[in-house]
mmCIF file of C-alpha atoms in Angstrom:
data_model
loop_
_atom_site.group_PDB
_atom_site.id
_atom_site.type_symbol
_atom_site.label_atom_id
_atom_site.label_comp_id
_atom_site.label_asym_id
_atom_site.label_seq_id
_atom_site.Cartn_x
_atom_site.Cartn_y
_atom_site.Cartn_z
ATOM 1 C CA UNK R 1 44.771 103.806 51.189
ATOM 2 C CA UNK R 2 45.229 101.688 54.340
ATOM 3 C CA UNK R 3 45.730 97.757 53.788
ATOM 4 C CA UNK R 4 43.423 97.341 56.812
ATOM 5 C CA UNK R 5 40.923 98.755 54.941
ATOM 6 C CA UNK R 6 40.795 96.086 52.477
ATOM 7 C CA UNK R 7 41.640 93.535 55.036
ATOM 8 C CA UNK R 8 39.141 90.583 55.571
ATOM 9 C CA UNK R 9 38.560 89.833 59.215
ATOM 10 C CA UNK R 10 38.984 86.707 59.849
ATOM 11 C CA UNK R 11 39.474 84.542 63.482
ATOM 12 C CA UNK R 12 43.080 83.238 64.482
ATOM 13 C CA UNK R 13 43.785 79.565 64.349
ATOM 14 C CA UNK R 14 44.304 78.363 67.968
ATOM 15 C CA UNK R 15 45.905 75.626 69.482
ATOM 16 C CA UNK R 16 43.419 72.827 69.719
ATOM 17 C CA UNK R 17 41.095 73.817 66.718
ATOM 18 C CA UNK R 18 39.426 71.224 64.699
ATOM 19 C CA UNK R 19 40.009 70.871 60.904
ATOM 20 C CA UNK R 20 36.385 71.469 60.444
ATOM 21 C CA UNK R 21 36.328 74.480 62.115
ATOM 22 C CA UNK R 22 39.371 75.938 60.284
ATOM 23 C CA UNK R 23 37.346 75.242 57.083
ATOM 24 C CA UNK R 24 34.189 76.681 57.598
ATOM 25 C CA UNK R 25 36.378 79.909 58.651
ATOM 26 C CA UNK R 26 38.183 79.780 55.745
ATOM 27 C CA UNK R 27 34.940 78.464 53.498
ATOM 28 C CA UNK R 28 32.971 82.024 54.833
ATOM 29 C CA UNK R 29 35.651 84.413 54.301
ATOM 30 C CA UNK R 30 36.641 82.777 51.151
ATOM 31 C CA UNK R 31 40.723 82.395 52.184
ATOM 32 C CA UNK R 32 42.976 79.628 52.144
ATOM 33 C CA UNK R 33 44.023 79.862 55.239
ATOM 34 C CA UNK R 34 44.473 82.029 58.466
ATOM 35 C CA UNK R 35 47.344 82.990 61.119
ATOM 36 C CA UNK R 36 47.802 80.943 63.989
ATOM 37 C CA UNK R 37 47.504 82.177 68.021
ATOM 38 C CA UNK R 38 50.193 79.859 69.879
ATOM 39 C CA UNK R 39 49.380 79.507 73.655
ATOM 40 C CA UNK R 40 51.085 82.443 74.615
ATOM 41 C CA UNK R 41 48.864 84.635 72.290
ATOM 42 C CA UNK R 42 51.701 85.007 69.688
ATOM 43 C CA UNK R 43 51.262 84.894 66.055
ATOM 44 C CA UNK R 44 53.797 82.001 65.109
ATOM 45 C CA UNK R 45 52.583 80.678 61.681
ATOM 46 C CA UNK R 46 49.578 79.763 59.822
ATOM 47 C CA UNK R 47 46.721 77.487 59.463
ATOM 48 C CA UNK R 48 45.965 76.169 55.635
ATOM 49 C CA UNK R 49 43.778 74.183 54.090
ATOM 50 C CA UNK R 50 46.183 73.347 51.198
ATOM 51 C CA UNK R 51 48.443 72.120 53.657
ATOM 52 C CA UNK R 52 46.288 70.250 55.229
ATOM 53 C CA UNK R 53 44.822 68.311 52.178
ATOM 54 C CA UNK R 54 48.335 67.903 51.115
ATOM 55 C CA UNK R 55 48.969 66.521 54.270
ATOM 56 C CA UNK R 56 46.143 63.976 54.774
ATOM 57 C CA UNK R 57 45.078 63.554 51.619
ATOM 58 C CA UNK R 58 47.971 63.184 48.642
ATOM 59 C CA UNK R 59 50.655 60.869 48.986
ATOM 60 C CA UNK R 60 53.810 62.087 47.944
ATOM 61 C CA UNK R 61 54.584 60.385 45.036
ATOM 62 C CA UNK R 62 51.892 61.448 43.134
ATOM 63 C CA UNK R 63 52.951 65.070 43.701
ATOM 64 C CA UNK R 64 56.863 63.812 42.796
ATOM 65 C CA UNK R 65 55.333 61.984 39.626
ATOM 66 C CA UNK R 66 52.341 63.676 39.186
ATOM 67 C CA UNK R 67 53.560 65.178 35.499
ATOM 68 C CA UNK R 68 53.557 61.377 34.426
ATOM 69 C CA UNK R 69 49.955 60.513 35.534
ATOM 70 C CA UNK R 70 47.511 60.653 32.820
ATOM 71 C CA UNK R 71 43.992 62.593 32.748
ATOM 72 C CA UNK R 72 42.235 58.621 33.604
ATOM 73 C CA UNK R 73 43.993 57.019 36.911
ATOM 74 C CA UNK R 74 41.436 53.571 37.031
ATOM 75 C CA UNK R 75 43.995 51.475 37.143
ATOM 76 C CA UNK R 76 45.889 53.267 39.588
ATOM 77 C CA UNK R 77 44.632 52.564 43.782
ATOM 78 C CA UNK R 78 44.757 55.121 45.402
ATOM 79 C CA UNK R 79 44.232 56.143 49.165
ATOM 80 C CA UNK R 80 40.851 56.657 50.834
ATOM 81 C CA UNK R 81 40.058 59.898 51.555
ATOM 82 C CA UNK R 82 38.153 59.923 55.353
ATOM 83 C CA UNK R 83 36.184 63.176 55.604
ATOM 84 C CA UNK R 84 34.685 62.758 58.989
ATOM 85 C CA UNK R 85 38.329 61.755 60.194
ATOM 86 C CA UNK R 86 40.242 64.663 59.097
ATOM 87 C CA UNK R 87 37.833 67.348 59.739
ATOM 88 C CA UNK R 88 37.864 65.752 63.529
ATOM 89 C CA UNK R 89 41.490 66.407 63.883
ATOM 90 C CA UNK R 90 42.847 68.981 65.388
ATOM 91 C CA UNK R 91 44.986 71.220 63.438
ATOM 92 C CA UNK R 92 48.070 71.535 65.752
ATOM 93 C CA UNK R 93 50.050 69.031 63.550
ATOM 94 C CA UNK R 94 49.533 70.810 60.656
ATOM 95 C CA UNK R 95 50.690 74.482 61.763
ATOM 96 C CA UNK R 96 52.951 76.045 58.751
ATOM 97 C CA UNK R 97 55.494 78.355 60.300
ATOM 98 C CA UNK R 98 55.796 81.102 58.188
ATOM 99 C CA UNK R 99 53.227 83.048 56.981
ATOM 100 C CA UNK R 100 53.446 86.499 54.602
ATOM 101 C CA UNK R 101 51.921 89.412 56.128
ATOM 102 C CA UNK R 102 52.722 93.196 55.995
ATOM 103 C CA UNK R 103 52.030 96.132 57.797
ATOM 104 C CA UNK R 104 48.468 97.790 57.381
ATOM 105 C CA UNK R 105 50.585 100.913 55.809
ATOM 106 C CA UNK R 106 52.368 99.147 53.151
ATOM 107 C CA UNK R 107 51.078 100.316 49.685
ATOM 108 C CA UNK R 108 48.949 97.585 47.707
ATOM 109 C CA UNK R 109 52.508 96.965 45.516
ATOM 110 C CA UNK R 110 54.507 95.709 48.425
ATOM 111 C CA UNK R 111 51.360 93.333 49.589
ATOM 112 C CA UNK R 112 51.042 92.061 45.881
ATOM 113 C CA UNK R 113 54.688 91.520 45.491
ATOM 114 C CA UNK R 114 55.221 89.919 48.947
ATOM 115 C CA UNK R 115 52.526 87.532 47.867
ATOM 116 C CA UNK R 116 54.524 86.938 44.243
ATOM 117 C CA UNK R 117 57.744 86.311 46.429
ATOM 118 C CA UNK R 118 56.263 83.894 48.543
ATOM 119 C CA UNK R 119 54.202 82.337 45.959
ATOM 120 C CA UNK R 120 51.031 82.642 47.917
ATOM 121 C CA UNK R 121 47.706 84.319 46.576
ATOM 122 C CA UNK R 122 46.921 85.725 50.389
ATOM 123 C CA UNK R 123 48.331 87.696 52.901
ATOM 124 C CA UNK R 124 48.132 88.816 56.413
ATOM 125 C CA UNK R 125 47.387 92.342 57.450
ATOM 126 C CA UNK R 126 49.398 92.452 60.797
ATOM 127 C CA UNK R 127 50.789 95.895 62.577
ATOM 128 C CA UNK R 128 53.343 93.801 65.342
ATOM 129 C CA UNK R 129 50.719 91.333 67.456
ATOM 130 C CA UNK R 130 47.502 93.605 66.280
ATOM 131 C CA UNK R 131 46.011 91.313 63.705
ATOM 132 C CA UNK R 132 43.540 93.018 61.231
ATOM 133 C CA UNK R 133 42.682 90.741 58.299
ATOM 134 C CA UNK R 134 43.646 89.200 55.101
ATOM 135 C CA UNK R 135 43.604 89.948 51.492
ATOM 136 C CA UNK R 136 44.002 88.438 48.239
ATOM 137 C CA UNK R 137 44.451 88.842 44.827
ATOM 138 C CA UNK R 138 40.938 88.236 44.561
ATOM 139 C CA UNK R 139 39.639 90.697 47.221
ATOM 140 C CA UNK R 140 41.872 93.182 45.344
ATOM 141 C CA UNK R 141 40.749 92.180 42.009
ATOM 142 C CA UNK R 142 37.041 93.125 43.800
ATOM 143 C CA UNK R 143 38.611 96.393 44.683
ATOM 144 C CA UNK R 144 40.414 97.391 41.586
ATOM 145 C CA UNK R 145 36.467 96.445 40.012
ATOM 146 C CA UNK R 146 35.047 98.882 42.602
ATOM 147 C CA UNK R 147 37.347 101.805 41.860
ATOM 148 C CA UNK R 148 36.718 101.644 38.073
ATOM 149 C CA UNK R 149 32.590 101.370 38.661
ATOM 150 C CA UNK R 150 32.850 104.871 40.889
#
């Protein structure tokens, strides 16, 4: 079986995007994130929303500390969270890059350990530049449920 065949297509981040429109891409294909087109129409990194939430909306040393914080945080102030503000940004700032991604050939076992490697639950389908998709763990869960029902 071809990875591309399984792949998700998705659109490639771009320089200039808006946040919002990186999460409704991600939101309707149901992936945390998608490769990023640099000016020159090379595939330098990736787009996420984790990253992005990390980013804008959890301050450090709760992550550090956050073993330590209990399961009610009243007392605790934290940061307001601006919705319209960070969707309006653009995600250039925010560009991870790395990204995992193996060739459309590769059996499912090097794509699922790639992914356990790089602690990531997606990955891109790329053959050089020629971009094809994603998958993840639970697109291939949906697949391994498919085989078994035919």
């Amino acid at each position: 079986m071809n990875l591309r065949d399984l792949a998700v297509p998705t659109v490639l981040a771009t320089p200039g995007m808006r946040v919002a429109d990186l999460f409704h891409e991600c939101v309707r294909v149901q992936m945390p994130g998608i490769p990023y087109r640099d000016a020159m129409g090379r595939i330098t990194g990736k787009a996420s929303i984790r990253h992005i939430l990390k980013m804008t909306c959890l301050p450090d040393y709760l992550t550090k500390h956050s073993h330590m914080l209990g399961d009610h945080l009243d007392h605790l102030r934290f940061p307001e969270v601006n919705s319209r503000e960070i969707l309006s940004r653009t995600i250039d700032g925010f560009i991870l890059p790395t990204l995992s991604h193996v060739n459309s050939s590769a059996p499912i076992t090097k794509a699922l350990a790639i992914m356990e490697q790089d602690n990531t639950t997606y990955i891109f389908i790329l053959d050089g530049d020629e971009y094809h998709g994603a998958i993840s763990i639970m697109s291939l869960a949906q697949h391994m449920l498919n085989l078994a029902q035919s």
